[in-house]
């Protein structure tokens, strides 16, 4: 299973952006899918996770209340990350991946990464 991220770009502070994460399998079943980001000069951090069995998402404090993760109910193989009220510190490369536990949100780093999509928030 691998993912392709898209939707990144340049946005001003306070703007919004929606990222997409398409899985290579026909359906993502009940996996837990997480979004990570890597800010310049920093380690990758988990910012949002959606276990498809419960759809009870978890968020890092840094994005809580501003970001929302959801699944495309039609395809069930696409995960979205809606980002609102963006800040310059949200700048980074965004990745999605299946949680290493498969079905729960641990925010552990997976072994493999996709290309990611670059998000730049200008001040």
PDB file of N, CA and C in Angstrom, residues 76-116:
ATOM      1  N   UNK A  76     -13.668   5.686  -0.869  1.00  0.00           N
ATOM      2  CA  UNK A  76     -13.086   5.017   0.305  1.00  0.00           C
ATOM      3  C   UNK A  76     -11.621   4.685   0.134  1.00  0.00           C
ATOM      4  N   UNK A  77     -10.965   5.386  -0.794  1.00  0.00           N
ATOM      5  CA  UNK A  77      -9.510   5.215  -0.863  1.00  0.00           C
ATOM      6  C   UNK A  77      -8.808   6.570  -0.899  1.00  0.00           C
ATOM      7  N   UNK A  78      -9.528   7.621  -0.559  1.00  0.00           N
ATOM      8  CA  UNK A  78      -8.967   8.961  -0.543  1.00  0.00           C
ATOM      9  C   UNK A  78      -9.238   9.629   0.796  1.00  0.00           C
ATOM     10  N   UNK A  79      -8.178  10.180   1.361  1.00  0.00           N
ATOM     11  CA  UNK A  79      -8.260  10.893   2.632  1.00  0.00           C
ATOM     12  C   UNK A  79      -7.962  12.364   2.357  1.00  0.00           C
ATOM     13  N   UNK A  80      -8.723  13.238   2.985  1.00  0.00           N
ATOM     14  CA  UNK A  80      -8.518  14.670   2.817  1.00  0.00           C
ATOM     15  C   UNK A  80      -7.989  15.290   4.107  1.00  0.00           C
ATOM     16  N   UNK A  81      -7.266  16.377   3.957  1.00  0.00           N
ATOM     17  CA  UNK A  81      -6.874  17.199   5.096  1.00  0.00           C
ATOM     18  C   UNK A  81      -7.266  18.630   4.778  1.00  0.00           C
ATOM     19  N   UNK A  82      -8.339  19.090   5.404  1.00  0.00           N
ATOM     20  CA  UNK A  82      -8.776  20.476   5.232  1.00  0.00           C
ATOM     21  C   UNK A  82      -8.024  21.329   6.235  1.00  0.00           C
ATOM     22  N   UNK A  83      -7.329  22.332   5.740  1.00  0.00           N
ATOM     23  CA  UNK A  83      -6.516  23.184   6.600  1.00  0.00           C
ATOM     24  C   UNK A  83      -7.051  24.609   6.527  1.00  0.00           C
ATOM     25  N   UNK A  84      -7.450  25.128   7.644  1.00  0.00           N
ATOM     26  CA  UNK A  84      -7.997  26.493   7.715  1.00  0.00           C
ATOM     27  C   UNK A  84      -7.128  27.356   8.620  1.00  0.00           C
ATOM     28  N   UNK A  85      -7.285  28.659   8.469  1.00  0.00           N
ATOM     29  CA  UNK A  85      -6.534  29.609   9.294  1.00  0.00           C
ATOM     30  C   UNK A  85      -5.046  29.256   9.326  1.00  0.00           C
ATOM     31  N   UNK A  86      -4.482  29.081   8.156  1.00  0.00           N
ATOM     32  CA  UNK A  86      -3.089  28.647   8.057  1.00  0.00           C
ATOM     33  C   UNK A  86      -2.131  29.705   8.572  1.00  0.00           C
ATOM     34  N   UNK A  87      -1.052  29.223   9.156  1.00  0.00           N
ATOM     35  CA  UNK A  87      -0.025  30.080   9.744  1.00  0.00           C
ATOM     36  C   UNK A  87       1.317  29.785   9.084  1.00  0.00           C
ATOM     37  N   UNK A  88       2.245  30.712   9.135  1.00  0.00           N
ATOM     38  CA  UNK A  88       3.565  30.448   8.544  1.00  0.00           C
ATOM     39  C   UNK A  88       4.224  29.188   9.106  1.00  0.00           C
ATOM     40  N   UNK A  89       3.979  28.877  10.364  1.00  0.00           N
ATOM     41  CA  UNK A  89       4.579  27.681  10.955  1.00  0.00           C
ATOM     42  C   UNK A  89       3.956  26.390  10.443  1.00  0.00           C
ATOM     43  N   UNK A  90       2.910  26.485   9.638  1.00  0.00           N
ATOM     44  CA  UNK A  90       2.348  25.300   8.994  1.00  0.00           C
ATOM     45  C   UNK A  90       3.107  24.950   7.713  1.00  0.00           C
ATOM     46  N   UNK A  91       4.026  25.790   7.322  1.00  0.00           N
ATOM     47  CA  UNK A  91       4.824  25.526   6.124  1.00  0.00           C
ATOM     48  C   UNK A  91       5.604  24.238   6.279  1.00  0.00           C
ATOM     49  N   UNK A  92       5.589  23.417   5.226  1.00  0.00           N
ATOM     50  CA  UNK A  92       6.326  22.168   5.264  1.00  0.00           C
ATOM     51  C   UNK A  92       5.845  21.227   4.182  1.00  0.00           C
ATOM     52  N   UNK A  93       6.439  20.050   4.166  1.00  0.00           N
ATOM     53  CA  UNK A  93       6.007  19.003   3.247  1.00  0.00           C
ATOM     54  C   UNK A  93       5.071  18.077   4.002  1.00  0.00           C
ATOM     55  N   UNK A  94       3.932  17.823   3.415  1.00  0.00           N
ATOM     56  CA  UNK A  94       2.885  17.031   4.058  1.00  0.00           C
ATOM     57  C   UNK A  94       2.815  15.645   3.423  1.00  0.00           C
ATOM     58  N   UNK A  95       2.724  14.657   4.282  1.00  0.00           N
ATOM     59  CA  UNK A  95       2.682  13.267   3.865  1.00  0.00           C
ATOM     60  C   UNK A  95       1.503  12.562   4.524  1.00  0.00           C
ATOM     61  N   UNK A  96       1.025  11.520   3.883  1.00  0.00           N
ATOM     62  CA  UNK A  96       0.053  10.654   4.545  1.00  0.00           C
ATOM     63  C   UNK A  96       0.596   9.232   4.514  1.00  0.00           C
ATOM     64  N   UNK A  97       0.132   8.439   5.436  1.00  0.00           N
ATOM     65  CA  UNK A  97       0.606   7.058   5.532  1.00  0.00           C
ATOM     66  C   UNK A  97      -0.333   6.259   6.417  1.00  0.00           C
ATOM     67  N   UNK A  98      -0.329   4.973   6.212  1.00  0.00           N
ATOM     68  CA  UNK A  98      -1.073   4.102   7.114  1.00  0.00           C
ATOM     69  C   UNK A  98      -0.296   4.002   8.428  1.00  0.00           C
ATOM     70  N   UNK A  99      -1.045   4.097   9.537  1.00  0.00           N
ATOM     71  CA  UNK A  99      -0.392   3.949  10.834  1.00  0.00           C
ATOM     72  C   UNK A  99       0.255   2.575  10.919  1.00  0.00           C
ATOM     73  N   UNK A 100       1.459   2.473  11.491  1.00  0.00           N
ATOM     74  CA  UNK A 100       2.133   1.168  11.588  1.00  0.00           C
ATOM     75  C   UNK A 100       1.332   0.108  12.345  1.00  0.00           C
ATOM     76  N   UNK A 101       0.388   0.543  13.189  1.00  0.00           N
ATOM     77  CA  UNK A 101      -0.461  -0.430  13.879  1.00  0.00           C
ATOM     78  C   UNK A 101      -1.596  -0.911  12.970  1.00  0.00           C
ATOM     79  N   UNK A 102      -1.734  -0.338  11.824  1.00  0.00           N
ATOM     80  CA  UNK A 102      -2.744  -0.627  10.812  1.00  0.00           C
ATOM     81  C   UNK A 102      -4.103  -0.003  11.142  1.00  0.00           C
ATOM     82  N   UNK A 103      -4.590  -0.218  12.369  1.00  0.00           N
ATOM     83  CA  UNK A 103      -5.984   0.127  12.636  1.00  0.00           C
ATOM     84  C   UNK A 103      -6.178   1.166  13.733  1.00  0.00           C
ATOM     85  N   UNK A 104      -5.068   1.579  14.381  1.00  0.00           N
ATOM     86  CA  UNK A 104      -5.185   2.543  15.467  1.00  0.00           C
ATOM     87  C   UNK A 104      -4.250   3.714  15.197  1.00  0.00           C
ATOM     88  N   UNK A 105      -4.515   4.826  15.853  1.00  0.00           N
ATOM     89  CA  UNK A 105      -3.689   6.009  15.672  1.00  0.00           C
ATOM     90  C   UNK A 105      -2.616   6.050  16.753  1.00  0.00           C
ATOM     91  N   UNK A 106      -1.410   5.709  16.377  1.00  0.00           N
ATOM     92  CA  UNK A 106      -0.285   5.754  17.305  1.00  0.00           C
ATOM     93  C   UNK A 106       0.631   6.933  17.003  1.00  0.00           C
ATOM     94  N   UNK A 107       0.500   7.507  15.801  1.00  0.00           N
ATOM     95  CA  UNK A 107       1.389   8.558  15.317  1.00  0.00           C
ATOM     96  C   UNK A 107       2.841   8.111  15.249  1.00  0.00           C
ATOM     97  N   UNK A 108       3.058   6.803  15.286  1.00  0.00           N
ATOM     98  CA  UNK A 108       4.406   6.306  15.054  1.00  0.00           C
ATOM     99  C   UNK A 108       4.772   6.546  13.587  1.00  0.00           C
ATOM    100  N   UNK A 109       6.056   6.725  13.348  1.00  0.00           N
ATOM    101  CA  UNK A 109       6.480   6.999  11.979  1.00  0.00           C
ATOM    102  C   UNK A 109       6.469   5.712  11.155  1.00  0.00           C
ATOM    103  N   UNK A 110       5.879   5.733   9.992  1.00  0.00           N
ATOM    104  CA  UNK A 110       5.894   4.537   9.141  1.00  0.00           C
ATOM    105  C   UNK A 110       7.274   4.322   8.533  1.00  0.00           C
ATOM    106  N   UNK A 111       7.452   3.158   7.929  1.00  0.00           N
ATOM    107  CA  UNK A 111       8.750   2.834   7.346  1.00  0.00           C
ATOM    108  C   UNK A 111       8.938   3.461   5.972  1.00  0.00           C
ATOM    109  N   UNK A 112       7.833   3.710   5.287  1.00  0.00           N
ATOM    110  CA  UNK A 112       7.936   4.199   3.919  1.00  0.00           C
ATOM    111  C   UNK A 112       7.130   5.480   3.764  1.00  0.00           C
ATOM    112  N   UNK A 113       7.664   6.338   2.929  1.00  0.00           N
ATOM    113  CA  UNK A 113       7.001   7.626   2.690  1.00  0.00           C
ATOM    114  C   UNK A 113       6.767   7.833   1.204  1.00  0.00           C
ATOM    115  N   UNK A 114       5.715   8.581   0.903  1.00  0.00           N
ATOM    116  CA  UNK A 114       5.500   9.004  -0.469  1.00  0.00           C
ATOM    117  C   UNK A 114       6.291  10.270  -0.747  1.00  0.00           C
ATOM    118  N   UNK A 115       5.956  10.902  -1.863  1.00  0.00           N
ATOM    119  CA  UNK A 115       6.660  12.117  -2.259  1.00  0.00           C
ATOM    120  C   UNK A 115       6.254  13.318  -1.415  1.00  0.00           C
ATOM    121  N   UNK A 116       5.050  13.280  -0.893  1.00  0.00           N
ATOM    122  CA  UNK A 116       4.548  14.415  -0.124  1.00  0.00           C
ATOM    123  C   UNK A 116       4.097  15.549  -1.027  1.00  0.00           C
TER     124      UNK A 116
END
